[in-house]
Short mmCIF file of C-alpha atoms in Angstrom, two decimals:
data_model
loop_
_atom_site.label_atom_id
_atom_site.label_comp_id
_atom_site.label_asym_id
_atom_site.label_seq_id
_atom_site.Cartn_x
_atom_site.Cartn_y
_atom_site.Cartn_z
CA MET E 1 -33.24 -4.33 7.92
CA ILE E 2 -29.54 -3.66 7.32
CA ARG E 3 -28.32 -0.53 9.06
CA ARG E 4 -25.87 1.54 7.04
CA PRO E 5 -23.68 4.34 8.39
CA LEU E 6 -24.43 7.81 7.12
CA SER E 7 -21.70 10.40 7.54
CA LEU E 8 -23.02 13.73 8.78
CA LEU E 9 -19.84 15.51 9.77
CA LEU E 10 -16.12 15.33 9.13
CA LEU E 11 -13.78 17.57 11.09
CA SER E 12 -10.08 17.39 10.31
CA LEU E 13 -7.23 19.55 11.52
CA ALA E 14 -3.63 18.98 10.45
CA VAL E 15 -1.18 20.18 13.05
CA ALA E 16 1.61 19.87 10.50
CA THR E 17 1.42 21.22 6.94
CA PRO E 18 -1.98 20.06 5.71
CA ALA E 19 -1.06 20.43 2.05
CA ALA E 20 1.61 17.78 2.49
CA ALA E 21 -0.65 15.27 4.20
CA GLU E 22 -1.73 12.16 2.37
CA GLU E 23 -4.68 10.04 3.41
CA ASP E 24 -4.00 6.47 4.47
CA TRP E 25 -5.48 3.66 2.46
CA THR E 26 -9.20 3.33 3.05
CA SER E 27 -11.76 1.08 1.42
CA GLY E 28 -14.34 2.30 -1.07
CA LYS E 29 -17.05 1.77 1.54
CA THR E 30 -15.28 4.05 4.01
CA LEU E 31 -14.52 6.69 1.38
CA ALA E 32 -18.22 6.78 0.49
CA VAL E 33 -19.29 7.79 4.01
CA GLY E 34 -16.50 10.28 4.75
CA GLY E 35 -16.08 11.11 8.44
CA ALA E 36 -18.21 8.20 9.68
CA GLY E 37 -15.14 5.99 9.27
CA ARG E 38 -13.52 7.79 12.19
CA ALA E 39 -16.52 7.20 14.43
CA MET E 40 -17.66 3.63 13.78
CA PRO E 41 -16.14 0.45 12.30
CA LEU E 42 -17.21 -0.07 8.72
CA ASP E 43 -14.39 -2.48 7.88
CA THR E 44 -10.66 -2.67 8.63
CA SER E 45 -10.10 0.97 7.60
CA GLY E 46 -10.65 1.98 11.23
CA MET E 47 -7.17 0.73 12.06
CA VAL E 48 -5.61 3.64 10.15
CA LEU E 49 -8.39 6.21 10.65
CA ASN E 50 -9.15 5.78 14.36
CA PRO E 51 -8.05 2.74 16.38
CA GLY E 52 -10.70 3.56 18.98
CA ALA E 53 -13.39 2.90 16.36
CA ILE E 54 -12.40 -0.68 15.52
CA ILE E 55 -14.67 -1.98 18.30
CA SER E 56 -18.39 -1.28 18.69
CA PRO E 57 -21.71 -2.75 19.85
CA LEU E 58 -21.67 -4.63 16.50
CA PRO E 59 -18.82 -7.19 16.93
CA ALA E 60 -17.43 -8.83 13.79
CA TYR E 61 -14.42 -10.30 12.03
CA ALA E 62 -13.10 -8.44 8.98
CA SER E 63 -10.39 -8.72 6.33
CA GLU E 64 -9.45 -6.58 3.35
CA VAL E 65 -7.29 -6.80 0.24
CA GLY E 66 -7.29 -3.75 -1.99
CA TYR E 67 -5.61 -1.53 -4.56
CA GLN E 68 -5.77 2.23 -5.02
CA ARG E 69 -4.25 4.76 -7.40
CA PHE E 70 -3.44 8.35 -6.33
CA ASP E 71 -2.99 10.52 -9.41
CA ALA E 72 -1.57 13.53 -7.55
CA THR E 73 1.56 11.61 -6.51
CA ARG E 74 1.29 8.98 -9.25
CA SER E 75 1.14 6.35 -6.54
CA ASP E 76 0.10 2.71 -6.67
CA VAL E 77 -1.00 1.27 -3.32
CA LEU E 78 -1.53 -2.35 -2.32
CA HIS E 79 -3.19 -3.09 1.00
CA THR E 80 -4.03 -6.09 3.15
CA SER E 81 -5.47 -6.25 6.68
CA VAL E 82 -7.26 -8.48 9.18
CA LEU E 83 -9.27 -7.50 12.26
CA ASP E 84 -10.92 -9.34 15.14
CA CYS E 85 -13.38 -7.23 17.14
CA LYS E 86 -15.64 -10.12 18.10
CA THR E 87 -13.71 -12.64 20.21
CA SER E 88 -13.46 -10.43 23.30
CA LEU E 89 -13.68 -6.84 24.52
CA LEU E 90 -10.08 -6.40 23.36
CA ALA E 91 -10.13 -5.92 19.59
CA MET E 92 -6.92 -6.35 17.62
CA GLY E 93 -5.85 -6.13 14.00
CA VAL E 94 -2.91 -5.66 11.67
CA SER E 95 -2.62 -3.73 8.43
CA GLN E 96 0.14 -3.65 5.80
CA THR E 97 0.31 -1.17 2.94
CA PHE E 98 2.85 -1.03 0.11
CA GLU E 99 3.07 2.20 -1.88
CA TRP E 100 5.13 3.04 -4.96
CA GLN E 101 5.35 6.76 -5.75
CA ARG E 102 6.60 8.47 -8.92
CA PRO E 103 5.48 12.08 -8.36
CA PRO E 104 5.93 14.84 -10.96
CA PHE E 105 9.53 15.92 -10.54
CA VAL E 106 11.80 18.71 -11.84
CA PRO E 107 15.29 18.25 -10.33
CA SER E 108 16.30 21.91 -10.59
CA GLU E 109 13.15 23.01 -8.72
CA ASP E 110 12.45 20.14 -6.31
CA LEU E 111 15.99 19.56 -5.06
CA SER E 112 17.50 22.93 -4.16
CA TRP E 113 20.56 21.22 -2.65
CA PHE E 114 21.24 19.10 -5.74
CA ASP E 115 23.25 20.15 -8.80
CA ALA E 116 20.76 19.10 -11.46
CA GLU E 117 22.66 20.40 -14.49
CA GLY E 118 22.66 17.77 -17.21
CA VAL E 119 20.44 15.31 -15.31
CA ASP E 120 16.94 16.46 -16.25
CA ASP E 121 15.93 12.81 -16.81
CA LEU E 122 16.40 12.05 -13.09
CA GLU E 123 13.30 10.40 -11.62
CA ASP E 124 11.86 10.66 -8.13
CA LYS E 125 10.94 7.10 -7.18
CA ARG E 126 9.90 6.26 -3.63
CA ARG E 127 8.69 3.14 -1.86
CA ILE E 128 6.74 3.59 1.38
CA ASP E 129 5.69 0.57 3.45
CA ARG E 130 3.31 1.12 6.36
CA PHE E 131 2.66 -1.51 9.01
CA VAL E 132 -0.06 -0.84 11.58
CA TRP E 133 -0.85 -2.88 14.68
CA ALA E 134 -4.07 -1.65 16.29
CA MET E 135 -5.88 -2.58 19.47
CA ALA E 136 -8.89 -1.19 21.32
CA TYR E 137 -10.84 -2.01 24.45
CA GLY E 138 -14.57 -1.62 24.84
CA PHE E 139 -16.14 -0.24 28.00
CA ALA E 140 -19.81 0.03 29.01
CA GLN E 141 -20.94 -2.79 26.70
CA ARG E 142 -18.68 -1.52 23.88
CA ARG E 143 -20.28 1.91 23.85
CA PHE E 144 -17.19 3.83 25.02
CA ASN E 145 -14.04 2.55 23.37
CA ILE E 146 -10.38 3.55 23.56
CA GLY E 147 -7.72 2.35 21.15
CA ALA E 148 -4.13 2.83 20.04
CA SER E 149 -2.14 1.79 17.00
CA LEU E 150 1.56 1.40 16.46
CA ARG E 151 2.76 2.60 13.06
CA VAL E 152 6.03 1.40 11.55
CA TYR E 153 7.20 3.01 8.32
CA HIS E 154 9.93 1.94 5.95
CA VAL E 155 10.78 4.50 3.28
CA LYS E 156 13.14 3.77 0.40
CA ASP E 157 14.08 7.05 -1.27
CA PRO E 158 17.26 7.07 -3.39
CA LEU E 159 17.31 10.88 -3.58
CA ARG E 160 16.68 11.81 0.06
CA GLY E 161 17.82 8.69 1.85
CA ASP E 162 16.06 5.74 3.47
CA THR E 163 14.34 6.00 6.85
CA SER E 164 12.23 3.82 9.17
CA PRO E 165 10.32 6.00 11.67
CA VAL E 166 7.88 4.66 14.25
CA SER E 167 4.79 6.52 15.44
CA LEU E 168 1.57 6.15 17.43
CA ASP E 169 -2.14 6.91 16.98
CA VAL E 170 -4.55 7.20 19.92
CA GLY E 171 -8.31 7.47 19.50
CA LEU E 172 -11.70 6.93 21.07
CA SER E 173 -15.24 6.38 19.94
CA TRP E 174 -18.40 7.02 21.92
CA TRP E 175 -21.74 5.55 20.96
CA VAL E 176 -24.10 8.16 22.35
CA SER E 177 -27.05 6.00 21.27
CA PRO E 178 -27.46 2.62 19.51
CA ASN E 179 -27.39 4.47 16.18
CA VAL E 180 -25.05 7.44 16.72
CA ALA E 181 -21.29 7.48 17.29
CA ILE E 182 -18.63 10.16 17.69
CA GLY E 183 -14.91 9.58 17.19
CA VAL E 184 -11.75 11.59 17.92
CA VAL E 185 -8.20 10.57 17.01
CA GLY E 186 -4.68 11.95 17.24
CA GLY E 187 -2.56 10.62 14.38
CA ASN E 188 1.21 10.21 14.25
CA LEU E 189 1.65 11.61 17.75
CA VAL E 190 5.34 10.76 17.54
CA PRO E 191 6.57 13.01 14.68
CA THR E 192 7.84 10.99 11.72
CA LYS E 193 9.55 13.84 9.81
CA LEU E 194 7.81 12.50 6.70
CA GLU E 195 5.98 15.03 4.52
CA GLU E 196 3.26 12.47 3.79
CA GLU E 197 2.68 11.60 7.46
CA PRO E 198 2.19 14.73 9.62
CA THR E 199 0.82 14.78 13.14
CA THR E 200 -2.96 15.31 12.93
CA LEU E 201 -6.07 15.73 15.03
CA ALA E 202 -9.34 14.58 13.48
CA GLY E 203 -12.87 13.65 14.37
CA GLY E 204 -15.93 12.03 12.84
CA PHE E 205 -19.66 11.63 13.42
CA GLY E 206 -21.75 8.78 12.11
CA VAL E 207 -25.39 7.66 12.16
CA MET E 208 -26.67 4.15 11.46
CA THR E 209 -29.79 4.28 9.31
#
């Protein structure tokens, strides 16, 4: 019988402005189970949700190529990632996301420092690249796992200027039984000064059924 994760609880707290936060790319499978993706590895999405959850008592290789559309920011997102959590107790993976944003934009309202008279056709176009290198180590037969991920951003924004901040996620997952896992993660612990990428604290709870 194939065991599938069932999300029972999702707890999320944004330390920065939560309204400005934007979720990282996650697969359709992970979106379907909500907070379970922060507790147990469903696919490569764990690298951006909780690096501590990329390793588990169920070792595997994984790879993803995907596309998503975010209507709120009129964003197109391309994603690719690979993950090895089988070869040894040290799991490692890399993830690369390319995002093109064209959010709704009124120069006179959105840029208080900009003289927008006569330039109402000005567009807000942004390109955000996110590179993630994640690793985790499994203790107690992979039932208590600690991980970290390095995040490197490259933002091309003609209106506000380009920037390339670097940040760090740290997380853990604890399999309290063969079927139940709990995860906790601190995201962007090094402030990026990007509206879309605030510092966050989040947790998840998953059950294999």
